[in-house]
Amino acid sequence: LAQIQTKLKKNPTTNLSPFLQQQSESYDEFVANLAAAQNNETDSEDEGCPDLSNELCGLLLDGSPEIVHALHDRVVKLSSRGATTCNLDYSKNLPIDIVAGLNEAIQGGEVLWRLHDTFVIGLGSSEVVKISSSLDLDEISNLEYLNSLSFGIPIPLCLGAIRSGRRVYLFMSRASGQPLEMVWPQLTPLHKTSIQQQLIQMFTTLRSIPPSTAREEMKIGSFVSGICKDTRRCQRVSVEPIYNETDFNDFLCHEGKRTQTAWIKMIRSAMRADHELVATHADLHPRNIMVDWDAEEGGNLHITAIIDWELAGWYPEYWEFVKALHTVDTKGALADWYEYLPTAAIGSWPTEFSLDLLIGRWLG
């Protein structure tokens, strides 16, 4: 185009036919060269990641990842490098060959769940890795604590954790089946009642854990760290340790960026402070309940695991009920979830639930 403009500028009446004929004959060669150059550029970009459409490529370990929780043999075997963990428990950084092997496992994995920057990747039939830049390390300590009690509820085993850059990679055992949320709309009332009965048994067992198995000084919060959390649209964490329900109520009704209005003071005045403190999952949602069909028992649906224990800890006895309904759409596919909550184990707390809704409205 620039050449045409130059020719016309010199002589507006010039005959461009010979020039255009020449350009026409060389056009096919020009297109072929352009395509070849583009392919070479793409190949260069893809060298480190064979399939750019594969979102797992952006989740690979880099540099020298730091071991934040000792790796189980099962994790190292995933790398297919034949290494053992004998020298990894006290090693700050993960050996390069193990990093390469785990990257191969991650890249060949299956995305089981994703929310914002958090991924759960299946690494085969027996292990998963949870990857996030905002992963709560209380999930590790809570799983370790509960598994140490051998109390019979199916929960994941913590198989170790690595920090690479801003991300933490938490390796866990994989439960069979799929989240209850995926199959709930297709279930019959009989199936839903069966799930409810299984949950009653499990959460009765969970609540039977005596506080004496916890740390010496009882706090409302995570089993090990004692950190108290309230997760809604965002997560709030108590700055100070909380030792009683009065302080817990104050925590719920206080937000530095919010004015203590007459509205929230009225809500606070209606809150009880005499609930029993019990072991709590604090996110009993169908997405956190893994289920599978048991063909040997005539197609019954059974719970294979309760997952996502990062919010668990010692909380007032109503907290399980309130949080189980927190993110449920009352007009969606889970509209009847309330009817099948294991209330025989966790109780029914409509007053506390109503007050919590008002707190949520105040927080915005």
Coordinates of C-alpha atoms in Angstrom, one line a residue:
L1 CA 0.0 0.0 0.0
A2 CA 2.9 2.4 0.8
Q3 CA 4.4 1.7 -2.6
I4 CA 1.2 2.5 -4.4
Q5 CA 0.8 5.7 -2.5
T6 CA 4.4 6.7 -3.4
K7 CA 3.8 6.0 -7.1
L8 CA 0.6 7.9 -7.2
K9 CA 2.2 10.8 -5.4
K10 CA 4.9 11.1 -8.0
N11 CA 2.5 10.7 -10.9
P12 CA -1.3 10.5 -10.3
T13 CA -1.8 9.3 -13.9
T14 CA 0.7 6.4 -13.8
N15 CA -0.4 3.0 -15.0
L16 CA -0.4 0.6 -11.9
S17 CA -1.4 -2.5 -13.9
P18 CA 2.1 -4.0 -14.2
F19 CA 2.8 -3.3 -10.5
L20 CA -0.5 -4.9 -9.4
Q21 CA 0.1 -7.9 -11.6
Q22 CA 3.5 -8.4 -10.0
Q23 CA 2.1 -8.2 -6.5
S24 CA -0.7 -10.6 -7.4
E25 CA 1.7 -13.2 -8.6
S26 CA 3.8 -13.0 -5.4
Y27 CA 0.8 -12.9 -3.0
D28 CA 0.5 -16.7 -2.6
E29 CA 4.2 -16.9 -1.7
F30 CA 3.7 -14.0 0.8
V31 CA 0.8 -15.7 2.5
A32 CA 2.8 -19.0 2.8
N33 CA 5.8 -17.3 4.3
L34 CA 3.5 -15.4 6.8
A35 CA 1.9 -18.7 7.9
A36 CA 5.2 -20.4 8.3
A37 CA 6.5 -17.5 10.5
Q38 CA 3.4 -17.7 12.6
N39 CA 3.7 -21.4 13.1
N40 CA 7.3 -21.0 14.2
E41 CA 6.3 -18.4 16.7
T42 CA 3.5 -20.6 18.1
D43 CA 5.9 -23.6 18.4
S44 CA 8.3 -21.5 20.3
E45 CA 5.6 -20.4 22.7
D46 CA 4.3 -23.9 23.2
E47 CA 7.7 -25.4 23.9
G48 CA 7.2 -25.2 27.7
C49 CA 3.5 -26.2 27.5
P50 CA 2.5 -28.5 24.6
D51 CA -1.2 -27.5 24.8
L52 CA -1.9 -23.8 25.4
S53 CA -5.6 -24.6 25.8
N54 CA -4.7 -26.7 28.8
E55 CA -5.3 -24.5 31.9
L56 CA -3.2 -26.9 34.0
C57 CA -0.1 -25.5 32.4
G58 CA -0.5 -22.3 34.4
L59 CA -0.5 -24.3 37.6
L60 CA 2.8 -26.0 37.3
L61 CA 5.4 -25.9 40.1
D62 CA 8.4 -23.6 39.4
G63 CA 11.8 -22.8 40.8
S64 CA 12.5 -24.7 44.1
P65 CA 9.2 -25.3 45.8
E66 CA 9.3 -25.2 49.6
I67 CA 7.9 -28.2 51.6
V68 CA 5.4 -26.8 54.1
H69 CA 4.2 -30.2 55.3
A70 CA 6.1 -33.5 55.0
L71 CA 5.3 -35.4 51.8
H72 CA 3.9 -38.9 51.9
D73 CA 5.4 -41.7 49.8
R74 CA 2.2 -41.6 47.7
V75 CA 3.0 -38.1 46.6
V76 CA 6.5 -38.8 45.6
K77 CA 5.5 -41.9 43.7
L78 CA 3.2 -39.7 41.6
S79 CA 6.4 -38.2 40.1
S80 CA 7.4 -41.5 38.6
R81 CA 11.0 -40.7 39.4
G82 CA 11.5 -43.5 41.8
A83 CA 12.5 -41.3 44.8
T84 CA 11.6 -41.8 48.4
T85 CA 10.6 -39.4 51.1
C86 CA 13.4 -40.4 53.4
N87 CA 15.2 -37.1 52.7
L88 CA 12.2 -34.9 52.2
D89 CA 10.7 -34.6 55.7
Y90 CA 13.4 -32.1 56.8
S91 CA 14.3 -30.7 53.4
K92 CA 13.2 -27.1 52.9
N93 CA 13.1 -27.3 49.1
L94 CA 11.8 -30.1 46.8
P95 CA 14.4 -31.8 44.6
I96 CA 14.3 -30.8 41.0
D97 CA 13.6 -34.3 39.7
I98 CA 10.5 -34.6 42.0
V99 CA 9.3 -31.2 40.8
A100 CA 9.5 -32.3 37.2
G101 CA 7.7 -35.5 38.0
L102 CA 4.9 -33.8 39.9
N103 CA 4.5 -31.3 37.1
E104 CA 4.0 -34.1 34.7
A105 CA 1.3 -35.6 37.1
I106 CA -0.4 -32.2 37.4
Q107 CA -0.4 -31.5 33.7
G108 CA -1.9 -34.9 33.0
G109 CA -4.5 -34.5 35.8
E110 CA -8.2 -33.9 35.7
V111 CA -9.8 -30.7 36.9
L112 CA -12.4 -31.9 39.4
W113 CA -13.4 -28.5 40.8
R114 CA -12.6 -24.8 40.3
L115 CA -13.6 -21.6 42.0
H116 CA -11.7 -18.4 41.3
D117 CA -8.0 -19.2 41.8
T118 CA -8.6 -22.5 43.6
F119 CA -8.3 -25.8 41.7
V120 CA -8.8 -29.4 42.7
I121 CA -6.9 -31.7 40.4
G122 CA -7.3 -35.4 40.2
L123 CA -4.0 -37.1 39.9
G124 CA -5.3 -40.6 39.3
S125 CA -7.8 -42.7 41.2
S126 CA -6.3 -42.3 44.7
E127 CA -4.9 -38.8 45.0
V128 CA -5.8 -35.1 44.4
V129 CA -4.0 -31.8 44.8
K130 CA -5.8 -28.6 45.9
I131 CA -4.0 -25.6 44.4
S132 CA -4.7 -22.1 45.5
S133 CA -3.0 -18.8 46.3
S134 CA -5.4 -18.4 49.2
L135 CA -5.3 -21.9 50.7
D136 CA -6.1 -21.9 54.4
L137 CA -3.4 -23.9 56.1
D138 CA -5.9 -24.8 58.9
E139 CA -7.2 -27.4 56.5
I140 CA -3.9 -29.3 57.0
S141 CA -3.9 -29.1 60.8
N142 CA -7.6 -29.9 61.0
L143 CA -7.3 -33.0 58.9
E144 CA -4.2 -34.1 60.9
Y145 CA -6.1 -33.6 64.2
L146 CA -9.2 -35.4 63.1
N147 CA -7.4 -38.3 61.5
S148 CA -5.3 -38.7 64.6
L149 CA -8.5 -39.5 66.6
S150 CA -9.6 -42.3 64.2
F151 CA -13.2 -41.5 64.9
G152 CA -14.6 -43.3 61.9
I153 CA -15.9 -40.4 59.7
P154 CA -14.6 -40.7 56.1
I155 CA -12.4 -37.7 55.6
P156 CA -9.3 -37.1 53.3
L157 CA -5.8 -38.0 54.4
C158 CA -3.3 -35.1 54.2
L159 CA -0.4 -36.3 52.1
G160 CA 1.7 -33.2 52.3
A161 CA 1.9 -29.7 51.1
I162 CA 4.3 -27.5 49.0
R163 CA 4.5 -23.8 48.5
S164 CA 5.6 -22.6 45.0
G165 CA 5.5 -18.8 44.5
R166 CA 2.1 -17.5 45.8
R167 CA 0.4 -20.9 45.5
V168 CA 0.1 -23.7 48.0
Y169 CA -0.3 -27.3 46.7
L170 CA -2.1 -29.5 49.2
F171 CA -2.0 -33.2 48.4
M172 CA -4.8 -35.4 49.7
S173 CA -6.3 -38.8 49.3
R174 CA -9.1 -38.9 46.7
A175 CA -12.6 -40.0 47.6
S176 CA -14.5 -42.1 45.1
G177 CA -17.7 -40.8 43.4
Q178 CA -18.8 -37.2 42.9
P179 CA -20.1 -34.3 45.0
L180 CA -23.7 -34.8 46.3
E181 CA -24.5 -31.4 44.7
M182 CA -24.1 -32.9 41.2
V183 CA -26.7 -35.7 41.7
W184 CA -29.1 -34.2 44.2
P185 CA -31.7 -32.9 41.7
Q186 CA -32.1 -36.5 40.3
L187 CA -32.4 -38.3 43.7
T188 CA -35.6 -39.7 45.0
P189 CA -36.9 -38.8 48.5
L190 CA -35.8 -42.3 49.5
H191 CA -32.2 -41.7 48.4
K192 CA -32.2 -38.3 50.1
T193 CA -33.4 -39.8 53.4
S194 CA -30.7 -42.4 53.2
I195 CA -28.1 -39.6 52.8
Q196 CA -29.7 -37.8 55.8
Q197 CA -29.4 -40.9 58.0
Q198 CA -25.8 -41.4 57.1
L199 CA -25.1 -37.8 57.9
I200 CA -26.9 -38.2 61.3
Q201 CA -24.6 -41.0 62.2
M202 CA -21.4 -39.2 61.1
F203 CA -22.2 -35.9 62.8
T204 CA -23.3 -37.6 66.0
T205 CA -19.9 -39.1 66.0
L206 CA -18.2 -35.8 65.2
R207 CA -20.0 -34.1 68.1
S208 CA -19.0 -37.0 70.5
I209 CA -15.4 -35.8 70.4
P210 CA -14.8 -34.4 73.9
P211 CA -13.2 -31.0 74.2
S212 CA -10.5 -32.7 76.4
T213 CA -8.9 -33.9 73.2
A214 CA -8.3 -30.3 72.1
R215 CA -5.6 -27.9 73.2
E216 CA -5.3 -27.1 76.9
E217 CA -7.0 -23.7 76.7
M218 CA -10.3 -24.0 74.9
K219 CA -10.9 -21.4 72.2
I220 CA -13.8 -20.9 69.7
G221 CA -12.1 -21.5 66.4
S222 CA -10.0 -24.0 64.5
F223 CA -9.2 -27.3 66.2
V224 CA -5.5 -26.7 66.3
S225 CA -4.7 -23.0 65.6
G226 CA -7.7 -21.7 67.6
I227 CA -8.3 -19.0 64.9
C228 CA -12.0 -18.0 64.8
K229 CA -13.5 -17.4 61.3
D230 CA -16.8 -16.2 59.9
T231 CA -17.0 -16.8 56.1
R232 CA -19.8 -15.1 54.1
R233 CA -19.2 -13.1 50.9
C234 CA -15.7 -12.7 52.3
Q235 CA -13.9 -14.2 55.3
R236 CA -13.5 -12.4 58.6
V237 CA -10.9 -13.6 61.0
S238 CA -10.8 -12.6 64.7
V239 CA -7.6 -10.7 65.6
E240 CA -7.8 -11.8 69.2
P241 CA -8.4 -15.3 70.6
I242 CA -12.0 -16.0 71.5
Y243 CA -12.7 -18.0 74.7
N244 CA -16.4 -17.7 75.2
E245 CA -19.7 -17.1 73.3
T246 CA -20.1 -13.6 74.5
D247 CA -16.9 -12.6 72.7
F248 CA -17.9 -14.7 69.7
N249 CA -21.2 -12.8 69.4
D250 CA -19.3 -9.5 69.7
F251 CA -17.0 -10.7 66.9
L252 CA -19.9 -11.5 64.7
C253 CA -21.5 -8.1 65.3
H254 CA -18.4 -6.0 64.8
E255 CA -16.9 -4.9 61.6
G256 CA -14.3 -2.1 61.6
K257 CA -15.7 -0.5 58.4
R258 CA -19.3 -0.6 59.7
T259 CA -21.0 1.8 62.1
Q260 CA -22.5 0.2 65.2
T261 CA -26.0 1.2 64.4
A262 CA -29.1 0.7 66.5
W263 CA -30.0 -2.1 64.1
I264 CA -27.0 -4.3 64.8
K265 CA -27.2 -3.5 68.6
M266 CA -30.7 -4.8 68.6
I267 CA -29.6 -8.0 66.8
R268 CA -26.7 -8.4 69.3
S269 CA -29.0 -8.0 72.3
A270 CA -31.1 -11.0 71.1
M271 CA -28.1 -13.4 70.8
R272 CA -27.7 -16.2 73.4
A273 CA -24.4 -16.9 75.0
D274 CA -25.1 -20.3 76.6
H275 CA -24.7 -22.7 73.6
E276 CA -22.5 -25.8 74.1
L277 CA -19.3 -25.8 72.1
V278 CA -19.0 -28.8 69.8
A279 CA -16.8 -30.1 67.0
T280 CA -18.1 -28.5 63.9
H281 CA -17.4 -28.8 60.1
A282 CA -18.9 -25.4 59.4
D283 CA -19.5 -25.9 55.7
L284 CA -21.9 -28.8 55.5
H285 CA -23.0 -28.1 51.9
P286 CA -23.7 -30.8 49.3
R287 CA -20.6 -29.8 47.3
N288 CA -18.5 -31.0 50.3
I289 CA -20.1 -34.4 50.5
M290 CA -18.7 -37.1 48.2
V291 CA -21.1 -39.9 47.2
D292 CA -21.0 -43.0 45.1
W293 CA -23.5 -45.6 44.0
D294 CA -23.1 -49.1 45.6
A295 CA -24.1 -51.6 42.9
E296 CA -23.6 -54.5 45.3
E297 CA -26.4 -53.2 47.6
G298 CA -29.0 -52.6 44.9
G299 CA -28.0 -49.2 43.8
N300 CA -27.9 -47.5 47.2
L301 CA -26.1 -44.1 47.4
H302 CA -23.5 -43.9 50.1
I303 CA -21.2 -41.2 51.4
T304 CA -17.6 -41.8 50.6
A305 CA -16.1 -38.7 52.3
I306 CA -16.8 -35.3 53.9
I307 CA -14.3 -32.8 52.4
D308 CA -13.1 -29.2 52.9
W309 CA -12.3 -29.0 56.6
E310 CA -10.6 -25.6 56.6
L311 CA -13.4 -23.9 58.5
A312 CA -13.8 -26.6 61.0
G313 CA -13.2 -26.3 64.7
W314 CA -14.9 -25.8 68.1
Y315 CA -18.0 -23.6 67.6
P316 CA -21.4 -23.1 69.3
E317 CA -23.8 -26.0 68.6
Y318 CA -26.0 -24.0 66.3
W319 CA -23.2 -23.0 63.9
E320 CA -23.3 -26.2 61.9
F321 CA -27.0 -25.7 61.1
V322 CA -26.6 -22.0 60.2
K323 CA -23.6 -22.5 57.9
A324 CA -25.1 -25.6 56.2
L325 CA -27.8 -23.2 54.8
H326 CA -25.6 -20.2 54.3
T327 CA -25.0 -20.6 50.5
V328 CA -28.0 -22.6 49.5
D329 CA -30.3 -21.0 46.9
T330 CA -33.9 -21.5 48.3
K331 CA -35.2 -21.4 44.7
G332 CA -32.6 -23.6 43.1
A333 CA -31.8 -27.3 42.7
L334 CA -31.0 -27.5 46.5
A335 CA -34.2 -25.8 47.6
D336 CA -35.1 -28.9 49.7
W337 CA -31.7 -29.3 51.3
Y338 CA -33.0 -28.0 54.6
E339 CA -35.5 -30.8 54.8
Y340 CA -32.7 -33.4 54.8
L341 CA -30.2 -31.8 57.1
P342 CA -29.1 -34.2 59.9
T343 CA -31.0 -32.2 62.5
A344 CA -31.2 -35.2 64.7
A345 CA -27.5 -34.8 65.2
I346 CA -26.9 -31.0 64.7
G347 CA -30.2 -29.7 65.9
S348 CA -32.6 -27.2 64.3
W349 CA -31.9 -23.5 65.1
P350 CA -34.3 -21.3 63.2
T351 CA -33.9 -18.3 65.7
E352 CA -30.2 -18.4 65.4
F353 CA -30.4 -18.8 61.6
S354 CA -32.7 -15.7 61.4
L355 CA -30.4 -13.6 63.5
D356 CA -27.4 -14.7 61.4
L357 CA -29.3 -13.7 58.2
L358 CA -29.8 -10.2 59.8
I359 CA -26.1 -10.0 60.6
G360 CA -25.3 -10.9 57.0
R361 CA -27.6 -8.2 55.7
W362 CA -25.9 -5.7 58.0
L363 CA -22.4 -6.7 56.8
G364 CA -23.6 -6.4 53.2

